[in-house]
Coordinates of C-alpha atoms and ligand atoms in Angstrom, one line a residue:
M965 CA 101.5 85.7 112.8
A966 CA 101.2 83.3 109.7
E967 CA 100.9 85.1 106.4
M968 CA 97.5 83.7 105.4
G969 CA 96.3 84.0 109.0
L970 CA 96.7 87.8 108.7
M971 CA 94.5 88.0 105.5
E972 CA 91.8 85.9 107.1
K973 CA 91.9 88.1 110.2
I974 CA 91.5 91.2 108.1
V975 CA 88.6 89.8 106.0
S976 CA 86.9 88.6 109.2
L977 CA 87.3 91.9 111.0
A978 CA 86.1 93.8 107.9
K979 CA 82.9 91.7 107.8
R980 CA 82.2 91.6 111.5
R981 CA 82.7 95.3 112.1
G982 CA 80.9 96.5 109.0
F983 CA 83.8 97.6 106.7
V984 CA 83.4 95.2 103.8
Y985 CA 80.8 92.5 103.0
P986 CA 80.8 90.1 100.0
G987 CA 78.6 91.5 97.2
S988 CA 75.0 90.1 97.0
E989 CA 75.8 87.9 99.9
I990 CA 72.3 86.5 100.7
Y991 CA 72.2 85.2 97.1
G992 CA 75.5 83.4 97.4
G993 CA 77.6 86.4 96.2
L994 CA 78.8 87.6 92.8
A995 CA 82.5 87.0 92.1
G996 CA 84.6 90.1 91.9
T997 CA 82.1 92.3 93.8
Y998 CA 82.1 93.6 97.4
D999 CA 79.9 96.0 99.3
Y1000 CA 81.2 98.5 101.7
G1001 CA 79.4 98.7 105.1
P1002 CA 79.1 101.8 107.3
H1003 CA 82.7 101.9 108.6
G1004 CA 84.0 100.8 105.2
V1005 CA 82.3 103.6 103.3
A1006 CA 83.4 106.1 105.9
L1007 CA 87.0 104.9 105.6
K1008 CA 86.8 104.9 101.8
N1009 CA 85.3 108.4 101.7
N1010 CA 87.9 109.7 104.0
I1011 CA 90.7 108.3 101.7
K1012 CA 89.0 109.7 98.6
N1013 CA 88.4 113.1 100.3
L1014 CA 92.0 113.4 101.4
W1015 CA 93.2 112.6 97.9
W1016 CA 90.8 115.2 96.4
K1017 CA 91.8 117.8 99.0
T1018 CA 95.5 117.1 98.4
F1019 CA 95.6 116.8 94.7
V1020 CA 92.7 119.0 93.5
E1021 CA 91.4 121.6 96.1
A1022 CA 94.8 122.5 97.5
R1023 CA 96.3 123.2 94.1
D1024 CA 95.8 125.9 91.5
D1025 CA 96.9 123.7 88.6
M1026 CA 94.3 120.9 89.0
Y1027 CA 90.7 120.6 87.7
G1028 CA 88.2 118.0 88.8
V1029 CA 85.7 116.3 86.6
D1030 CA 83.0 113.6 87.1
A1031 CA 82.4 112.1 83.7
A1032 CA 79.7 109.5 82.7
I1033 CA 80.6 105.8 83.1
L1034 CA 78.9 105.0 79.8
M1035 CA 80.7 106.7 77.0
N1036 CA 80.5 106.7 73.2
P1037 CA 82.2 103.4 72.2
K1038 CA 84.4 105.2 69.8
V1039 CA 86.3 106.5 72.9
W1040 CA 87.5 102.9 73.6
E1041 CA 88.3 102.2 70.0
A1042 CA 90.5 105.2 69.8
S1043 CA 92.2 104.5 73.1
G1044 CA 93.1 101.0 72.0
H1045 CA 91.0 99.2 74.6
V1046 CA 88.7 97.5 72.1
A1047 CA 91.7 96.0 70.3
G1048 CA 94.1 95.6 73.1
F1049 CA 92.6 95.6 76.7
S1050 CA 92.8 91.9 77.1
D1051 CA 94.4 89.2 79.2
P1052 CA 95.5 85.7 78.0
L1053 CA 92.8 83.2 78.8
V1054 CA 93.2 79.4 78.9
E1055 CA 90.4 76.8 79.3
C1056 CA 90.8 73.3 80.8
S1057 CA 89.2 70.7 78.3
N1058 CA 88.4 68.4 81.3
C1059 CA 86.7 70.6 83.9
K1060 CA 86.0 73.7 81.7
S1061 CA 87.6 76.1 84.3
R1062 CA 89.2 79.2 82.9
F1063 CA 92.4 80.8 84.0
R1064 CA 94.7 83.7 83.2
A1065 CA 97.6 82.1 81.4
D1066 CA 100.1 84.5 82.9
H1067 CA 99.0 83.6 86.5
L1068 CA 99.5 79.9 86.2
A1069 CA 102.1 78.3 88.5
D1070 CA 102.5 75.4 86.1
P1071 CA 101.3 76.0 82.5
D1072 CA 100.8 72.2 82.0
T1073 CA 98.5 71.5 84.9
C1074 CA 94.9 72.6 85.5
P1075 CA 94.9 74.3 89.0
S1076 CA 91.2 73.3 89.4
C1077 CA 91.0 69.5 88.5
G1078 CA 94.8 68.8 88.6
K1079 CA 94.9 67.1 85.2
K1080 CA 98.0 67.5 83.1
G1081 CA 98.0 68.6 79.4
T1082 CA 94.3 69.7 79.4
L1083 CA 94.9 73.4 79.2
G1084 CA 94.3 74.6 75.6
E1085 CA 96.0 77.4 73.7
A1086 CA 95.8 80.9 75.3
R1087 CA 93.5 83.3 73.5
Q1088 CA 93.1 87.0 74.2
F1089 CA 90.1 87.8 76.3
N1090 CA 88.8 91.4 76.2
M1091 CA 88.1 92.6 79.8
M1092 CA 85.6 95.4 79.0
F1093 CA 82.0 94.8 80.1
K1094 CA 79.7 95.3 77.1
T1095 CA 76.1 96.3 77.4
H1096 CA 73.4 98.0 75.2
A1097 CA 72.2 101.6 75.3
G1098 CA 68.5 102.0 74.5
A1099 CA 65.9 99.5 73.4
A1100 CA 67.7 98.0 70.4
E1101 CA 70.0 95.1 71.3
N1102 CA 72.1 95.3 68.1
E1103 CA 75.8 95.9 67.7
S1104 CA 75.3 99.6 66.8
A1105 CA 73.8 100.2 70.3
A1106 CA 76.7 98.5 72.1
V1107 CA 78.4 100.5 74.8
Y1108 CA 81.1 99.6 77.4
L1109 CA 81.3 100.2 81.1
R1110 CA 84.5 102.2 81.3
P1111 CA 87.6 100.1 82.2
E1112 CA 89.4 103.1 83.6
T1113 CA 88.4 106.6 84.6
A1114 CA 91.2 108.1 82.3
G1115 CA 88.9 108.0 79.2
G1116 CA 86.5 110.5 80.8
I1117 CA 89.3 112.8 81.5
F1118 CA 90.8 112.8 77.9
V1119 CA 87.4 113.5 76.3
N1120 CA 87.0 116.5 78.6
F1121 CA 90.4 118.0 77.9
K1122 CA 89.1 120.5 75.3
N1123 CA 86.1 121.4 77.6
V1124 CA 88.4 122.3 80.5
V1125 CA 90.8 124.2 78.3
D1126 CA 88.0 126.2 76.7
S1127 CA 86.3 127.0 80.1
F1128 CA 89.4 127.7 82.2
H1129 CA 92.3 128.5 79.8
P1130 CA 94.8 126.8 82.1
K1131 CA 98.5 127.3 81.6
L1132 CA 100.7 124.2 81.2
P1133 CA 101.4 122.2 83.2
F1134 CA 98.0 121.4 84.6
G1135 CA 96.0 118.3 85.5
I1136 CA 92.5 117.0 85.4
A1137 CA 91.5 114.6 88.2
Q1138 CA 88.6 112.2 88.5
I1139 CA 87.4 109.7 91.1
G1140 CA 85.0 107.0 90.0
K1141 CA 84.0 103.5 89.3
A1142 CA 85.6 101.4 86.6
F1143 CA 84.7 97.9 85.5
R1144 CA 87.0 95.0 84.3
N1145 CA 85.8 91.6 83.5
E1146 CA 88.8 90.0 85.3
I1147 CA 89.2 86.3 84.4
A1148 CA 89.9 85.4 87.9
P1149 CA 88.9 88.0 90.5
R1150 CA 90.6 87.2 93.8
D1151 CA 92.2 88.2 97.0
F1152 CA 89.3 90.0 98.6
I1153 CA 89.1 93.6 97.3
F1154 CA 92.4 93.4 95.5
R1155 CA 91.2 92.1 92.1
L1156 CA 87.6 93.2 91.6
R1157 CA 85.3 93.3 88.5
E1158 CA 83.8 96.5 89.8
L1159 CA 86.4 98.8 91.2
E1160 CA 87.0 102.5 91.9
Q1161 CA 89.9 104.6 90.8
M1162 CA 91.4 108.0 91.6
E1163 CA 93.3 109.2 88.5
V1164 CA 95.1 112.3 87.3
E1165 CA 96.1 113.1 83.8
Y1166 CA 98.8 115.8 84.2
F1167 CA 99.4 117.6 80.9
V1168 CA 102.9 119.0 80.3
K1169 CA 105.1 120.4 77.5
P1170 CA 106.7 117.3 75.8
A1171 CA 110.2 118.3 76.9
E1172 CA 109.1 118.6 80.6
W1173 CA 107.7 115.1 81.2
E1174 CA 110.6 113.9 83.3
G1175 CA 110.4 116.6 85.9
A1176 CA 106.6 116.1 86.2
F1177 CA 107.1 112.3 86.4
E1178 CA 109.6 112.7 89.3
D1179 CA 107.3 115.2 91.0
W1180 CA 104.3 112.8 91.0
R1181 CA 106.5 110.0 92.1
G1182 CA 107.4 111.9 95.2
R1183 CA 103.8 113.0 95.8
M1184 CA 102.5 109.4 95.6
H1185 CA 105.0 108.3 98.2
A1186 CA 104.0 111.2 100.4
F1187 CA 100.3 110.3 100.0
A1188 CA 101.0 106.7 101.0
K1189 CA 102.7 107.9 104.1
D1190 CA 99.8 110.3 104.9
I1191 CA 97.2 107.5 104.9
G1192 CA 99.5 105.1 106.9
I1193 CA 100.5 102.7 104.1
N1194 CA 103.9 101.4 105.2
S1195 CA 106.6 100.2 102.9
V1196 CA 105.7 100.9 99.3
H1197 CA 108.2 99.4 96.8
E1198 CA 108.8 100.7 93.3
L1199 CA 109.0 98.4 90.2
E1200 CA 110.3 99.9 87.0
V1201 CA 108.1 98.1 84.4
G1202 CA 110.2 96.7 81.5
D1203 CA 109.8 97.4 77.8
G1204 CA 107.7 94.4 77.0
D1205 CA 105.4 94.6 80.0
R1206 CA 104.1 98.2 79.8
A1207 CA 100.6 99.0 78.7
H1208 CA 100.3 99.9 75.0
Y1209 CA 100.2 103.6 75.7
S1210 CA 103.1 104.0 78.1
K1211 CA 106.7 105.0 77.5
R1212 CA 107.7 104.7 81.2
T1213 CA 105.8 103.0 84.0
I1214 CA 106.6 102.6 87.7
D1215 CA 104.4 100.2 89.6
F1216 CA 104.0 101.1 93.3
E1217 CA 103.9 97.8 95.0
F1218 CA 102.8 96.8 98.5
D1219 CA 103.5 93.7 100.6
Y1220 CA 100.0 92.4 100.9
P1221 CA 99.6 89.3 103.1
F1222 CA 99.3 87.2 99.8
G1223 CA 102.5 88.7 98.3
R1224 CA 104.1 91.8 96.9
K1225 CA 101.6 93.2 94.3
E1226 CA 100.7 96.3 92.4
L1227 CA 99.1 99.0 94.5
W1228 CA 99.2 102.0 92.2
G1229 CA 100.7 102.9 88.8
L1230 CA 102.6 105.9 87.5
A1231 CA 102.8 106.1 83.7
Y1232 CA 104.1 108.5 81.1
R1233 CA 101.4 108.2 78.4
T1234 CA 103.2 110.6 76.0
D1235 CA 100.6 112.3 73.6
F1236 CA 99.2 108.8 72.8
D1237 CA 95.6 109.5 74.1
L1238 CA 95.1 113.1 72.9
S1239 CA 96.5 112.3 69.5
A1240 CA 94.4 109.2 69.2
H1241 CA 91.2 111.0 70.2
E1242 CA 92.0 113.9 67.9
R1243 CA 92.4 111.5 64.9
A1244 CA 89.3 109.5 65.8
S1245 CA 87.0 112.4 66.8
G1246 CA 88.1 115.1 64.4
A1247 CA 88.2 117.6 67.2
S1248 CA 91.4 119.6 67.7
L1249 CA 93.0 118.6 71.0
Q1250 CA 96.1 120.7 70.5
Y1251 CA 97.1 123.3 73.0
L1252 CA 97.9 126.9 72.1
D1253 CA 100.7 128.4 74.1
E1254 CA 99.5 132.1 74.4
E1255 CA 103.0 133.4 74.9
T1256 CA 104.9 131.7 72.1
K1257 CA 101.8 131.2 69.9
E1258 CA 103.0 127.6 69.4
K1259 CA 100.4 124.9 68.9
F1260 CA 101.2 121.3 70.0
T1261 CA 99.8 118.2 71.7
P1262 CA 100.7 118.1 75.4
H1263 CA 102.2 115.0 76.9
V1264 CA 100.7 113.2 79.9
I1265 CA 101.9 111.9 83.2
E1266 CA 99.3 109.6 84.9
P1267 CA 99.3 108.7 88.6
S1268 CA 96.6 106.0 88.8
L1269 CA 95.4 104.8 92.2
G1270 CA 92.9 102.0 92.9
V1271 CA 90.7 103.0 95.8
D1272 CA 89.9 99.4 96.9
R1273 CA 93.6 98.3 96.7
T1274 CA 94.5 101.4 98.7
L1275 CA 91.9 100.6 101.4
L1276 CA 93.2 97.0 101.6
A1277 CA 96.8 98.2 102.0
V1278 CA 95.6 100.7 104.7
L1279 CA 93.9 97.9 106.6
A1280 CA 96.9 95.5 106.2
S1281 CA 99.2 98.3 107.4
A1282 CA 97.0 99.2 110.3
Y1283 CA 96.1 95.8 111.6
A1284 CA 97.8 95.1 114.9
E1285 CA 97.6 92.7 117.9
D1286 CA 99.0 93.1 121.4
E1287 CA 98.4 92.5 125.0
L1288 CA 96.8 95.2 127.1
G1289 CA 95.9 94.9 130.7
G1290 CA 96.6 91.1 130.5
E1291 CA 94.2 90.6 127.6
S1292 CA 95.1 90.1 124.0
R1293 CA 93.4 92.6 121.6
A1294 CA 93.2 93.3 117.8
Y1295 CA 93.1 96.9 116.7
L1296 CA 93.5 99.1 113.7
K1297 CA 96.3 101.7 113.9
L1298 CA 94.5 104.0 111.4
S1299 CA 95.7 107.5 110.9
P1300 CA 93.1 109.8 112.7
K1301 CA 92.8 111.6 109.3
I1302 CA 91.1 108.7 107.7
A1303 CA 89.7 106.7 110.7
P1304 CA 85.9 106.2 110.2
V1305 CA 85.2 107.4 113.8
K1306 CA 87.4 110.1 115.2
A1307 CA 86.5 109.7 118.9
M1308 CA 84.0 108.0 121.1
V1309 CA 82.4 109.7 124.1
S1310 CA 81.0 107.7 127.0
P1311 CA 79.4 108.3 130.4
L1312 CA 81.0 105.9 132.9
L1313 CA 77.6 104.7 133.9
K1314 CA 74.5 104.9 131.7
N1315 CA 72.0 105.0 134.6
K1316 CA 73.3 108.2 136.1
P1317 CA 71.5 111.0 134.4
E1318 CA 74.0 113.7 135.5
L1319 CA 76.9 111.7 133.9
V1320 CA 74.9 111.1 130.7
E1321 CA 73.9 114.7 130.4
K1322 CA 77.5 115.9 130.8
A1323 CA 78.7 113.3 128.3
R1324 CA 76.2 114.5 125.8
D1325 CA 77.3 118.0 126.2
V1326 CA 81.0 117.0 125.7
R1327 CA 80.0 115.0 122.6
E1328 CA 78.2 118.0 121.1
E1329 CA 81.2 120.2 121.9
L1330 CA 83.6 117.8 120.1
R1331 CA 81.2 117.4 117.1
K1332 CA 82.0 121.1 116.3
I1333 CA 85.4 119.8 115.2
H1334 CA 84.2 116.7 113.3
P1335 CA 80.7 115.0 113.1
A1336 CA 82.1 111.5 113.4
I1337 CA 82.2 111.4 117.2
A1338 CA 80.5 108.2 118.4
W1339 CA 78.5 107.5 121.5
D1340 CA 78.7 104.3 123.5
D1341 CA 77.2 103.6 126.9
N1342 CA 76.8 99.8 126.5
G1343 CA 78.6 97.3 128.7
N1344 CA 81.7 98.0 130.8
I1345 CA 84.1 100.7 129.8
G1346 CA 86.9 98.2 128.9
K1347 CA 84.6 96.5 126.3
R1348 CA 83.6 99.9 124.9
Y1349 CA 87.3 100.7 124.4
R1350 CA 88.0 97.4 122.7
R1351 CA 85.1 97.9 120.3
Q1352 CA 86.6 101.2 119.2
D1353 CA 90.1 99.8 119.0
E1354 CA 88.9 97.2 116.5
I1355 CA 87.5 99.9 114.1
G1356 CA 90.5 102.2 114.6
T1357 CA 89.0 105.0 116.7
P1358 CA 92.0 107.0 117.9
F1359 CA 90.5 108.6 121.0
C1360 CA 88.0 107.6 123.7
I1361 CA 86.7 110.1 126.2
T1362 CA 85.0 109.1 129.4
I1363 CA 83.0 111.3 131.7
D1364 CA 82.9 110.2 135.4
F1365 CA 82.1 111.6 138.8
D1366 CA 85.3 113.6 138.9
T1367 CA 84.1 115.4 135.8
L1368 CA 81.2 116.6 138.0
G1369 CA 83.5 117.6 140.8
E1370 CA 83.6 114.6 143.2
H1371 CA 87.2 115.6 143.7
P1372 CA 86.8 119.4 143.3
E1373 CA 90.3 119.8 141.8
L1374 CA 89.2 117.6 138.9
L1375 CA 86.0 119.4 138.2
G1376 CA 85.4 119.7 134.4
T1377 CA 88.1 117.2 133.5
V1378 CA 87.6 114.0 131.5
T1379 CA 89.6 110.9 130.8
L1380 CA 91.2 110.8 127.3
R1381 CA 92.3 107.3 126.3
H1382 CA 94.7 106.7 123.4
R1383 CA 94.1 103.7 121.1
D1384 CA 97.6 102.5 120.4
T1385 CA 99.0 102.6 123.9
G1386 CA 95.9 102.4 126.0
A1387 CA 97.4 105.3 128.0
Q1388 CA 95.0 107.6 129.7
E1389 CA 95.3 111.2 130.7
R1390 CA 93.1 113.6 132.7
L1391 CA 92.4 116.8 130.7
T1392 CA 89.9 119.6 130.4
V1393 CA 87.4 119.4 127.5
S1394 CA 89.1 122.2 125.7
E1395 CA 92.4 120.4 126.0
V1396 CA 90.8 117.3 124.6
R1397 CA 89.3 119.3 121.8
Q1398 CA 92.7 120.8 120.9
K1399 CA 94.4 117.3 120.9
I1400 CA 91.8 115.9 118.5
E1401 CA 91.9 119.0 116.3
E1402 CA 95.7 118.7 116.0
A1403 CA 95.4 115.0 115.0
L1404 CA 92.9 115.4 112.2
Ligands
ATP1319 P1 97.0 94.4 87.4 O1 98.3 94.2 86.6 O2 97.1 94.1 88.9 O3 95.8 93.8 86.7 P2 96.8 96.9 86.0 O4 98.3 97.2 85.7 O5 96.0 96.3 85.0 O6 96.7 96.0 87.3 P3 96.1 99.6 85.8 O7 95.4 99.4 84.5 O8 97.4 100.3 85.9 O9 96.2 98.2 86.6 O10 95.0 100.3 86.8 C1 95.4 101.4 87.7 C2 95.1 101.0 89.1 O11 93.7 100.6 89.3 C3 95.9 99.8 89.7 O12 97.2 100.3 90.1 C4 95.0 99.3 90.8 O13 95.2 100.1 91.9 C5 93.7 99.5 90.3 N1 93.1 98.3 89.7 C6 93.3 97.8 88.4 N2 92.6 96.7 88.3 C7 92.0 96.4 89.4 C8 91.1 95.4 89.8 N3 90.7 94.4 89.0 N4 90.6 95.5 91.1 C9 90.9 96.5 91.9 N5 91.7 97.5 91.6 C10 92.3 97.5 90.3

């Protein structure tokens, strides 16, 4: 399978089967934006819910927040984003196209018109989207759309400490949209202008940062495995390349069809943010250790995961092609935990009321485990299976005349078909229920 071929196949499947559509498509789109369709939003929610369950609900040391996207602009001055959240921009004097200077293959040649020596000096371009709050459109009313969810966590540090009195180490987690005016959005949902992040700020005693860093490093690999992302590579980010707030960063990279690129980041942000917000806001953001009566500013470990890049890595890891029953097929080997549809129930024939009625009963029974159990009685059974394969449904259940007792020894049994192998087995409904329950 040619490398670019794979990306085109994923983009095409994503559109055709209702995972991801270009944003504002009927108006010709809007660069850097995509819309999630019915299966896409289900997959995305399943990924986010699993992350939330794993890193917030299942732990006693984690607190969730959902902060506003619009924040007081002083937040972004204090965090260094107003001064420093920028990429180097160059413009071609011939065709006026703009590029990120650090992404150019040849710094002397314009990638758009091909002219040599037309690219000007690089200047820093701030990536925050600016808008106005209220009716006055002057500078004092300027606000930014947040460029990362972390800001909303730091400004709520004091609130969470005051409400819950957590003992260190503890973390605050948030899932939400972030906005970056990327110079050149590209590669489908990899580099977007409107994106979503799942972030944790994990607060530790300064001397304990290394242990927490290692712990989160392991947990991020485990989460990748859990959602079926294969082969994540680590890149230790060098001194000159780290963000302004970081003392150590590991990029978690994935082999996307367009190359090895950053999937997630893990950063040691020291006390940079809490100290900066304390200085700028005047609020005390120190932590009082009740046992030692010592007051200090906690340090922070930040695992930062982009939802869209995660979903793309999930699709790229899951996409598979093979031959089944003499026909070629494309399917998604999604983990049942995150598959948009968990199982499909089908009567062998849709014009036999007794089959349809039994199939409906079976579907209702399975829906007690999970509501995402689909129904399909359209076309022949092989086609129904292929449609589910393409969206990654792990199980298909077919109700036939044997279910109704045509061969008395098979009464009450159904066919359970497995997505990856196409293998089928004859089981009772309660056995099927148990299998699905175990997989989710
Ligand atoms: P890059 O170097 O690729 O621009 P970054 O280092 O600026 O990314 P971070 O600031 O560390 O990214 O953001 C944390 C995470 O948010 C990234 O690891 C990625 O998963 C996601 N992310 C960042 N920028 C984008 C974007 N433009 N589109 C989609 N996801 C993004």
